Structure formats: structure tokens, C-alpha cells
Amino acid sequence: MSDENKIDTIGLSRRKMLAGLGAVGIASAGAGLGTTAYFSDEEGFEGNTLTAGNLDLLVDWQQTYDFGEGHQFVSAHPDHDGDGEQSVEIDGEVLRYSDFPDEEDEDSNGANIPDLDCAAIPPLSEANFNVDPVTGEEMETLVQLTDVKPGDSGEITFSLHLCDNPGYIWIQADNVSDEGGAGTEPELIVDPDNMGDLGDAIRATLWYDEDCDNVYDGAEPVDIMLTLDFSGSMLYNQYGGVVSNDTIQINGATYGETTKIDLVELGTRQFVDYLQSQGSDVQVGVAYFDGEGSNDTEPRTGVLQPLTADLSVVDGALSGLRQKLANLVTGGPGSTPFDGDGNPNPFSNASGIATGTYIGEGVDDAQDELAANGRPNAEKRNIVLSDGESFNGTGSTQFSSPTAAADDARAASPAPATDVYTINVDGSASTLQAMAGPAGGSGGDSAYFNDVDDPLNIPTVFGNLAAQTGQEKIIMEDSLGNVLDALADGNGVPLDGNRATPYDELGDPADDSNRDAFRGDGVMHCVALSWELPFEVGNEVQGDTLGFDLGFYTEQERHNDGSGPTPA
């Protein structure tokens, strides 16, 4: 067997790391599986970091129970004071899970701390798996259900941070124990063999918790503007627009090289296609921004597509962005994206084009469109992508401050208050990060900022934003026993790094072309499992107990196809 296919095991004692993600996360709770086939001879486990080559997966979580009296904290990581609520001290400031509720969702009980990243998540050696909330004894497994009564429920959300290199991730279950416990007389009448019945009786949902708020979110009406950088550096090679000499196919169009604007077209059209496939209650429009016009007196910005619920029209507006950008940048005097007079060859001479990038004016145009044509009952979002800082170029006009434009967009006045999401593509991140934040909130919110070092990750970013816009994707909804069976089978359930692609985690093969690897830049992705014992359950579950561990397996995207390890 070659080194590429060799699978080593990692000997993690449940008593050393106490089950739970049994070493949470990373190698599959106590199961001792490897992290990657290709780097199996280089793997090592230190703290909360499983390293194989440069493949690191960090995991944090929050678990709650509800015994009919509201949510109670059970266990979390990190949990700096050991009270069961996720908390961490960063630069002298204590951040807590309960500081991040979803104010628009009355069922929300918080959110995994968004400031946690590859640099801030403590090692698992500091994890506190806490005690069973019923018995008060040390938890033997991450999830431990004892003395469960009809109507009781619970939930656990994990946030995953894949650091360094892109990789495929599976979620797994292990150490499943469904026991009959001490048989009571009422139970033995209906269950004389005193079997473990909790797994079959409890209903469970496994889903991608896109906003990490520990609550499943259905579809809500949203009006969205995609505000896109149409500057020359998104296309022309002499300004860094060419990403690679690999061909790229976008809805039937094939180009001999890959540029930033090609990846934007691919990502935005996937974004729109996903929303359409989900039947999302959305309106979508497109704004653009470049530098100054031919007379160097005014910015070249505008609305490429007004807000509309007809997503096929939006898809058409987003087609051929290479040509539309070229029309604006290298067309004749006064050209617009629709004129058809630009040179879309990324290797052509683009000298003399305007060098300014008017992000602020682009945001203003998008906000004007939301104000004019947005729906009064819909949430507002402005997704701004750029590969550089906003500056004045060579002309005489004064540009609008992009941070001030974003502040106005987020503010309640002038209406409408808008969530501002920003995407920095291998440029200077400080301005775009300062712009990002929720409606009514301040800028600089990391949960609304995407820093893309590799432009090839642009489609994945738009996929994740699409998944946050529509209803959250359910992976499996069944009895808890059946969910655990699926998680414990083989490599577990393969997760999709881009939920905008049509991938079925349970029905499609792990190496399906629509399953994407997770980006390797530490972006937070959340996966959640909730459970509830229905009120109509009878005496057969009295005294029964159920415990299990959850974990994750990852292998590097490079040199692997996502099919998982080959058994020795």
C-alpha cells in the first residue's frame, strides 16, 4: 500500500481527553481515525490542533438542555470559568456565548462566539466536559441523556475552523450506548426485556447552522444587492486580474484562463441558482463600481440589475461579466457595461484605464436601489466585493468614504437599515473589514467579513452567503438512533464546504463533483444537532439512558478526491 493511501491511527484515550469530541474534533471522538490519507506519515495531535502537513482543524462547541424550564448550559469549549457556557478571554475582554443572541428570533439562546478563530481557540487540554445535569456526575460521553421526560430537548452546535490548507470534512459518532437502565414497574409492563428505547423515541435534526445561533432558521424575506468591483484589476493581467492559466467553464462559456471576474461570475450565479432552487423569498439586484469616467470628473458606478424577484433575470445580468467589465473599463468615452465596445482579452494592453476604485459610491448606489425598490417587510443585505482599497484615482473628484457609506447603510436613518457583508479578494482588508457589520450595529464585525487570500475561494464564499440567506440546510431529520447510525457508519457523513452546490450528504458519494472541500483560511462553519423527546412517548423509555460522542475527520483536498480513507 502506498503512503498516499496508508491510514495511521491516533491513540486518543477517552480518559485523557474525555470523550466528547472525544478529542473533539479532530480525529473523531476517541475513534482514533487518521486525519488525512496523503499525509498519514506526518500527522500529529497537539492540543486542539490535528496537524497533517499543514492541515489543522479546530473545533469549539456549545451544548444546552431544556427540561421545560428554558435552556441550561451543559458543556462548552472554550469555557474559561467552567460553568458550561462558552466563554473565552481575549486581550483582557471576556466574551460569552450569551452575548450573541439573535434578537429577531425569540427562540434564540445565543451564538457560538464569532471572535474565535485559528489563533484564539484554546487547546483541548483546557476543555471542560462538565457533569451530567441530572446526576451531577462526570460526563462519560459528550452527550449524555438520563432521566429524560417527554418534552425534554437539547442541542449542540459545533463551529469548525479549517486552518492552512483546504480539506474535506466528515462528521462522525462513536461510543454510542443506548441502555435500558434500571427497569421500573411501569416500564417493564410495556417493555419486559428492558431494552434501550431512547434512540428510537427521540426525534433529532442534524443541520448546517449557518449563522451559528444554535437555532434552525427557516426562510425569511430578504432583499439583496450584490455590489461588485468592476475595476481593471479584476480582469486584466497587467493589473493582477489573471488568477491562473487554467481554463474555466461558466454556464456553457469556456475561457482559456481564469480571472477574478470569472470567479465572481461563477460564484454569484451559483448564489442566485441556489436561492432559486430553494424557493427563497428574495429580491436580488446588482450594482457595480470602477474608477472615474473619461473626463475624470465623476465615478463610474451604477446599477447593473435593479432589484427583482425574477432570479432568472438576475442570472442573465450576471452572465458574461468579463465582457461587461471590459465595456466599462476599456470601452469608448462614456461607456457602460452594456455597450459592447470593450476588449475582454485579459492579456490586452489596458494602459490608460482609470485607476480609482469607488467603493463608497457603489455602496451608495446599492442603498439607493434598496430604498427605492426594497420591500418594507424584508431584511436588507448588501454584499460588497472588492480586490483593493478605495481611492481617488487621477481625477479631480472627491470620492465618498467607503466606511462612511457602509455606516449609513447599516444605520436606521437614512432607511433602510442594511446588513453589510464584505469580501476582500487578495487586497487590503482594513477598509472592507471596517465596513462589515449588521443592520443597526457597528462596523468591523468579523462575522460579516470574508478575507479571501486565494481568489479561487470566491465561489465558496458566495455559496456560504447563499446558505445564510435561504433556509438552513437540513442534513438529516429522523430518530436520534437512525441519525447516530448514519454518523457511526464507515467514515461518517460527508459535509459540503459549499452549500450552494446541489449535494446530498446521505445519498451522493463522498467524492461527488458537487461536494466541495472547506476553505483552509479558518472561516467558521457551524454544524448542529438538536433532539427532543415527544410528549406522546409512553413508559417504555422510563429509566433508559443514551450517551454518545461526536467528532470530525478531515483530509487535505490536495492529492485526495474526497472519497475518504481506503481501509488497510
XYZ file of C-alpha atoms in Angstrom:
568
model
C 0.000 0.000 0.000
C 1.371 3.447 -0.945
C 1.944 6.227 1.566
C -0.868 8.146 -0.114
C -3.397 5.525 0.947
C -1.897 4.462 4.254
C -4.124 5.166 7.254
C -2.491 5.520 10.630
C -4.443 5.742 13.850
C -4.202 8.319 16.590
C -4.440 6.757 20.020
C -6.639 9.126 21.975
C -7.719 7.851 25.367
C -11.255 8.807 26.398
C -9.902 9.433 29.870
C -7.171 11.724 28.533
C -9.469 13.920 26.504
C -12.711 12.731 27.983
C -14.634 11.548 25.022
C -16.608 14.330 23.854
C -15.472 15.277 20.542
C -13.598 12.725 22.167
C -10.952 14.849 21.487
C -13.264 16.975 19.916
C -12.849 17.224 16.801
C -10.400 16.199 15.297
C -9.875 12.755 14.550
C -13.240 11.585 15.543
C -14.114 11.303 19.100
C -11.994 8.645 20.560
C -12.210 6.632 17.381
C -8.551 7.063 16.587
C -9.025 7.663 12.875
C -6.359 9.469 10.875
C -6.739 12.952 9.518
C -5.534 12.531 6.009
C -4.598 9.749 3.705
C -1.884 11.658 1.900
C -0.011 12.956 4.916
C -0.668 9.994 7.166
C 3.016 9.559 7.906
C 3.320 13.163 9.141
C 0.276 13.510 11.323
C 0.411 14.639 14.918
C -2.019 15.790 17.585
C -1.215 18.745 19.805
C -3.865 20.447 21.900
C -6.845 21.262 19.734
C -4.848 21.061 16.537
C -4.565 17.970 14.406
C -1.736 18.601 12.003
C -1.109 16.603 8.872
C 1.291 18.500 6.696
C -0.387 21.883 7.153
C -3.943 20.686 7.729
C -5.355 21.913 11.044
C -8.960 21.548 12.141
C -10.057 23.430 15.255
C -13.459 22.900 16.855
C -15.440 24.719 19.523
C -18.962 23.991 20.735
C -21.895 24.858 22.997
C -24.329 22.270 24.356
C -27.637 23.050 26.081
C -30.543 21.068 27.583
C -34.114 22.209 28.143
C -36.042 20.351 30.848
C -39.108 22.505 30.391
C -37.654 25.474 32.226
C -35.621 27.053 29.433
C -32.146 26.352 28.134
C -29.491 25.233 30.595
C -25.817 25.221 29.736
C -24.310 21.721 29.805
C -20.817 21.909 28.336
C -18.803 24.097 26.030
C -15.355 24.695 24.613
C -13.808 27.080 25.320
C -15.281 27.618 28.784
C -12.790 29.665 30.747
C -14.735 29.620 34.051
C -16.164 26.079 33.831
C -19.851 26.999 34.142
C -20.954 25.185 30.972
C -21.397 28.392 28.933
C -18.950 29.010 26.110
C -16.625 31.828 27.162
C -13.092 32.988 26.450
C -10.841 35.840 27.498
C -9.204 37.638 24.565
C -6.955 40.645 25.151
C -8.378 41.122 28.627
C -12.018 41.048 27.472
C -14.302 38.161 28.413
C -16.593 37.087 25.559
C -19.586 34.849 26.272
C -21.981 32.786 24.204
C -24.990 34.560 25.711
C -23.638 37.919 24.500
C -24.609 36.952 20.962
C -28.378 36.326 20.842
C -30.396 36.609 17.660
C -32.657 39.483 18.643
C -35.055 38.737 15.763
C -35.593 35.127 16.857
C -37.416 34.639 20.155
C -36.189 31.050 20.326
C -32.537 32.008 20.006
C -30.438 31.367 23.074
C -27.138 32.730 21.827
C -24.446 32.042 19.265
C -21.036 30.421 19.221
C -18.537 33.225 19.847
C -17.721 34.758 16.438
C -14.312 36.063 17.575
C -12.982 32.530 17.910
C -10.550 31.746 15.129
C -7.415 29.752 14.463
C -5.417 31.992 16.785
C -7.930 32.251 19.636
C -9.335 28.737 20.213
C -7.654 27.213 23.285
C -6.236 23.678 23.193
C -8.434 20.729 24.125
C -6.296 20.136 27.166
C -8.238 23.072 28.636
C -11.657 21.655 27.695
C -14.188 21.123 30.479
C -16.748 18.453 29.596
C -18.635 19.234 32.785
C -21.092 16.967 34.621
C -24.383 15.291 33.826
C -27.044 17.916 34.622
C -29.306 15.209 36.098
C -26.919 13.026 38.088
C -24.223 15.604 38.790
C -21.592 13.017 37.869
C -18.754 13.408 35.380
C -19.926 13.115 31.785
C -18.750 9.832 30.290
C -19.638 10.929 26.774
C -20.120 14.312 25.142
C -23.909 13.924 25.040
C -25.390 12.020 27.986
C -29.158 11.651 28.370
C -30.510 10.288 31.657
C -33.972 10.513 33.223
C -35.352 12.081 30.036
C -39.004 13.119 30.257
C -41.447 13.754 27.391
C -40.964 17.318 26.188
C -37.284 17.474 27.160
C -34.944 18.687 24.440
C -31.341 19.623 23.829
C -28.961 20.980 21.233
C -25.261 21.150 20.454
C -23.617 23.372 17.842
C -20.033 22.915 16.696
C -18.094 25.559 14.849
C -15.364 24.223 12.582
C -12.281 26.163 11.579
C -10.056 24.503 8.977
C -6.717 26.281 9.086
C -3.959 26.441 6.475
C -4.987 24.118 3.619
C -8.434 23.304 2.170
C -9.807 19.920 3.203
C -12.781 17.579 3.164
C -14.586 17.037 6.474
C -16.835 14.243 7.779
C -18.936 14.292 10.979
C -18.944 11.055 12.972
C -20.444 9.403 16.041
C -18.807 6.878 18.337
C -19.211 5.263 21.776
C -22.979 5.056 21.335
C -24.630 3.475 24.364
C -28.429 3.045 24.409
C -29.242 1.214 27.643
C -32.428 0.115 29.369
C -31.157 1.293 32.760
C -32.900 0.292 35.954
C -36.258 -1.194 34.936
C -39.229 0.384 36.661
C -42.546 -1.397 37.055
C -44.449 0.845 34.596
C -41.693 0.351 32.011
C -41.473 -3.439 32.433
C -45.200 -3.758 31.741
C -44.737 -2.359 28.232
C -41.070 -3.303 27.785
C -40.478 -6.578 29.683
C -36.991 -7.005 28.138
C -35.979 -3.550 29.365
C -34.441 -2.570 26.051
C -32.802 0.792 25.383
C -35.559 2.706 23.607
C -34.441 6.330 23.801
C -32.639 6.305 20.443
C -35.789 5.241 18.614
C -38.080 7.515 20.606
C -36.135 10.791 20.409
C -36.537 12.920 17.278
C -33.378 14.605 16.021
C -32.300 17.120 13.385
C -28.778 17.478 12.012
C -28.215 20.671 10.013
C -25.792 23.365 8.895
C -26.289 26.206 11.386
C -25.141 28.929 9.000
C -25.375 31.823 11.461
C -24.122 29.684 14.374
C -27.010 30.787 16.593
C -27.889 27.250 17.771
C -31.392 27.516 16.295
C -32.669 26.133 12.995
C -33.680 29.062 10.783
C -36.292 28.772 8.051
C -36.656 31.096 5.095
C -37.363 34.794 5.687
C -37.948 37.534 3.094
C -34.668 39.234 2.116
C -33.740 41.948 -0.387
C -30.118 41.651 -1.531
C -27.793 43.861 -3.527
C -24.595 42.330 -4.915
C -22.157 45.254 -5.160
C -19.241 44.184 -7.352
C -15.822 45.583 -8.191
C -15.591 46.241 -11.950
C -12.083 47.734 -11.869
C -9.412 46.620 -14.332
C -7.568 44.574 -11.706
C -10.473 42.125 -11.719
C -9.749 41.172 -15.364
C -6.546 42.451 -16.942
C -3.312 40.569 -16.434
C -1.125 43.668 -16.187
C -3.091 44.673 -13.054
C -3.203 41.194 -11.479
C -6.572 40.124 -12.848
C -5.449 36.706 -14.129
C -5.511 34.115 -11.352
C -4.215 31.132 -13.322
C -3.781 29.805 -16.843
C -6.306 27.039 -16.156
C -9.468 27.008 -18.239
C -12.759 27.825 -16.548
C -16.304 26.925 -17.567
C -19.234 29.106 -16.518
C -22.702 28.010 -17.611
C -21.539 26.869 -21.046
C -18.918 29.576 -21.611
C -15.292 28.398 -21.610
C -12.292 30.682 -21.148
C -8.670 29.664 -21.641
C -7.537 31.293 -18.417
C -9.161 32.151 -15.073
C -9.612 35.732 -13.927
C -11.045 37.225 -10.760
C -14.182 38.437 -12.535
C -14.746 34.912 -13.929
C -14.746 33.548 -10.390
C -17.125 36.326 -9.314
C -19.487 35.365 -12.148
C -19.292 31.695 -11.205
C -19.909 32.453 -7.520
C -22.731 34.956 -7.968
C -24.575 32.783 -10.475
C -24.297 29.827 -8.090
C -25.597 32.166 -5.386
C -28.660 33.051 -7.462
C -29.200 29.461 -8.628
C -29.197 28.201 -5.042
C -31.739 30.789 -3.906
C -33.931 29.894 -6.864
C -33.685 26.157 -6.177
C -34.658 26.740 -2.536
C -37.691 28.804 -3.463
C -36.291 31.592 -1.296
C -38.395 34.686 -0.674
C -35.827 37.114 -2.104
C -35.305 40.045 -4.391
C -31.799 40.389 -5.826
C -30.125 43.278 -7.633
C -26.594 44.016 -8.837
C -24.544 47.214 -8.510
C -21.014 47.870 -9.803
C -18.159 50.304 -9.207
C -14.938 51.205 -11.019
C -12.856 54.358 -11.205
C -13.543 57.658 -12.925
C -15.111 58.327 -16.306
C -13.328 59.545 -19.407
C -13.497 63.165 -18.292
C -12.075 62.328 -14.846
C -14.862 64.200 -13.089
C -17.240 61.521 -11.885
C -17.092 57.942 -10.647
C -18.145 55.093 -12.926
C -20.664 53.280 -10.768
C -24.253 52.210 -11.208
C -26.902 49.512 -11.054
C -26.358 46.607 -13.433
C -29.669 44.997 -12.467
C -32.450 46.577 -10.360
C -33.987 44.522 -7.558
C -36.260 41.784 -8.864
C -37.816 38.557 -7.637
C -37.257 37.015 -11.093
C -33.919 35.355 -10.404
C -33.570 34.167 -13.999
C -33.316 37.847 -14.973
C -30.594 38.358 -12.347
C -28.743 35.327 -13.679
C -28.824 36.879 -17.144
C -27.456 40.154 -15.801
C -24.579 38.251 -14.176
C -23.685 36.346 -17.355
C -20.691 37.478 -19.380
C -19.222 39.672 -16.634
C -15.845 39.577 -18.382
C -17.288 41.452 -21.368
C -19.415 43.777 -19.241
C -16.429 44.804 -17.137
C -14.360 45.349 -20.295
C -17.098 47.526 -21.794
C -16.903 49.825 -18.782
C -13.128 49.872 -18.380
C -11.755 49.858 -21.950
C -14.760 50.996 -23.982
C -15.089 54.408 -25.562
C -15.928 57.671 -23.781
C -18.975 57.377 -21.585
C -19.154 53.595 -21.956
C -21.356 51.493 -19.694
C -21.336 47.739 -19.042
C -23.958 47.330 -21.763
C -22.188 48.993 -24.714
C -20.220 46.014 -26.042
C -17.205 48.099 -27.079
C -14.597 46.909 -24.560
C -11.753 44.454 -25.082
C -12.303 41.403 -22.822
C -8.924 39.817 -23.586
C -7.205 39.810 -20.181
C -3.781 39.929 -21.862
C -4.548 43.011 -23.954
C -2.935 46.380 -23.283
C -5.103 48.085 -20.671
C -2.811 51.033 -20.048
C -4.524 54.338 -19.531
C -7.624 52.980 -17.806
C -8.945 54.783 -14.751
C -7.118 53.673 -11.624
C -9.613 54.729 -8.975
C -11.922 52.311 -7.200
C -15.080 53.996 -5.957
C -16.352 51.511 -3.366
C -18.275 54.146 -1.416
C -20.256 55.317 -4.435
C -21.035 51.709 -5.317
C -22.426 51.134 -1.816
C -24.452 54.356 -2.097
C -25.954 53.232 -5.439
C -26.892 49.864 -3.959
C -28.506 51.531 -0.944
C -30.486 53.874 -3.179
C -31.838 50.814 -5.006
C -32.770 49.098 -1.727
C -34.520 52.266 -0.560
C -36.399 52.714 -3.845
C -37.431 49.136 -4.623
C -36.935 47.120 -1.437
C -39.910 45.566 0.327
C -40.914 47.053 3.693
C -41.147 43.642 5.404
C -37.866 42.244 4.054
C -34.449 42.151 5.669
C -31.887 44.132 3.647
C -28.402 42.912 2.707
C -25.593 44.490 0.727
C -22.779 42.123 -0.275
C -19.733 44.155 -1.335
C -16.766 42.550 -3.129
C -13.521 44.318 -3.995
C -9.876 43.466 -4.618
C -8.430 46.764 -3.422
C -8.721 49.912 -1.356
C -10.991 52.759 -2.371
C -9.089 55.835 -3.530
C -9.462 58.878 -5.723
C -7.531 57.827 -8.824
C -6.039 60.509 -11.024
C -9.072 62.751 -11.442
C -10.375 65.793 -9.669
C -13.432 64.419 -7.881
C -13.500 63.591 -4.205
C -14.537 60.008 -3.504
C -17.121 59.027 -0.935
C -15.646 57.367 2.136
C -16.478 53.657 1.858
C -16.639 53.296 5.639
C -18.996 56.275 5.901
C -21.148 54.815 3.121
C -21.280 51.500 4.995
C -22.088 53.280 8.262
C -25.035 54.960 6.536
C -26.134 51.628 5.065
C -26.161 49.890 8.451
C -27.871 52.796 10.221
C -31.634 53.004 10.647
C -31.573 56.508 9.176
C -31.425 57.061 6.286
C -33.516 53.928 5.760
C -33.276 51.075 5.117
C -31.007 49.599 7.796
C -28.896 47.017 5.986
C -26.597 44.133 6.862
C -23.302 44.880 5.114
C -21.263 41.810 4.167
C -17.855 42.432 2.610
C -15.492 40.214 0.616
C -11.845 41.198 0.346
C -10.126 39.435 -2.570
C -6.385 39.417 -2.022
C -6.343 43.162 -1.429
C -6.031 45.469 1.554
C -8.507 44.175 4.103
C -8.689 47.032 6.591
C -11.316 49.160 4.814
C -13.600 46.281 3.880
C -13.382 44.832 7.386
C -14.274 48.211 8.897
C -17.348 48.345 6.640
C -18.728 44.933 7.626
C -21.465 44.623 10.218
C -25.161 44.065 10.965
C -28.045 46.448 10.406
C -28.170 48.830 13.341
C -24.721 47.727 14.510
C -21.153 48.923 14.203
C -18.602 48.031 11.549
C -15.611 45.764 11.961
C -17.747 42.693 12.730
C -15.756 39.606 11.751
C -18.933 37.559 11.244
C -19.791 39.789 8.257
C -16.288 39.973 6.754
C -14.714 37.458 4.368
C -10.977 37.722 3.731
C -10.124 35.717 0.598
C -6.384 35.230 0.134
C -6.906 32.868 -2.798
C -9.375 34.174 -5.425
C -10.277 30.556 -6.244
C -12.274 30.623 -2.991
C -14.639 33.345 -4.276
C -17.388 30.875 -5.353
C -17.265 29.160 -1.955
C -17.752 32.485 -0.158
C -20.832 33.250 -2.241
C -22.057 29.710 -1.580
C -21.804 30.220 2.157
C -23.574 33.575 1.929
C -26.344 31.981 -0.141
C -26.781 29.312 2.513
C -27.122 32.054 5.150
C -29.783 33.758 3.044
C -32.123 30.829 2.438
C -33.440 28.385 4.979
C -30.674 26.453 6.665
C -29.945 23.102 5.077
C -31.065 20.010 6.984
C -28.698 17.082 6.555
C -30.916 14.522 8.310
C -34.181 14.577 10.249
C -35.073 11.232 11.824
C -34.967 9.328 15.082
C -31.808 10.034 17.047
C -30.933 6.360 16.755
C -31.014 6.496 12.945
C -29.018 9.727 12.892
C -26.352 8.159 15.106
C -26.313 5.039 12.922
C -25.557 7.205 9.881
C -22.841 9.112 11.726
C -21.235 5.925 13.009
C -21.298 4.141 9.646
C -17.996 3.987 7.777
C -16.334 7.406 7.639
C -19.466 9.127 8.913
C -21.487 11.718 6.989
C -19.523 13.804 4.456
C -20.021 17.556 4.849
C -20.157 20.030 1.971
C -17.895 23.076 2.082
C -20.202 24.981 -0.298
C -23.873 24.527 0.491
C -24.921 26.356 -2.683
C -23.982 23.307 -4.730
C -26.631 20.539 -5.018
C -25.048 17.859 -2.853
C -26.968 15.207 -0.894
C -24.852 14.237 2.122
C -26.715 10.962 2.634
C -27.423 9.914 -0.958
C -24.488 11.137 -3.039
C -20.992 9.618 -2.936
C -18.375 11.410 -0.875
C -16.319 12.152 -3.990
C -19.251 13.651 -5.908
C -18.198 16.633 -8.030
C -20.815 18.817 -6.289
C -19.222 18.272 -2.886
C -16.655 20.977 -2.170
C -13.779 21.000 0.256
C -13.788 23.509 3.105
C -11.589 26.559 2.698
C -8.345 26.468 4.619
C -8.402 30.021 5.942
C -10.109 29.441 9.277
C -13.594 30.626 8.239
C -16.196 29.471 10.769
C -18.694 26.836 9.629
C -21.278 25.521 12.085
C -22.971 22.127 12.243
C -25.677 21.433 14.815
C -27.639 18.518 16.260
C -30.893 19.046 18.166
C -33.074 16.447 19.874
C -36.475 16.259 21.539
C -38.457 13.524 23.261
C -42.075 13.855 22.030
C -44.867 14.235 24.595
C -46.692 11.184 23.270
C -43.877 8.760 24.203
C -45.001 6.178 26.754
C -43.497 4.330 29.710
C -41.109 2.226 27.621
C -38.361 4.883 27.997
C -38.530 5.184 31.791
C -35.077 4.747 33.294
C -33.413 4.440 29.857
C -30.100 6.184 29.188
C -28.360 7.215 25.979
C -24.826 8.518 25.531
C -22.637 9.203 22.503
C -19.598 11.083 21.293
C -19.366 13.211 18.165
C -16.261 14.012 16.176
C -14.822 15.035 12.842
C -12.425 13.558 10.317
C -10.595 15.668 7.747
C -8.255 15.052 4.850
C -6.477 17.554 2.685
C -8.118 18.424 -0.636
C -4.828 18.291 -2.493
C -3.985 14.742 -3.572
C -7.370 13.454 -2.326
C -10.710 13.272 -4.119
C -12.964 13.419 -1.062
C -13.798 9.722 -1.113
C -12.199 9.200 2.291
C -9.571 6.785 3.529
C -9.028 3.410 1.934
C -9.198 0.723 4.646
C -5.937 -1.096 5.233
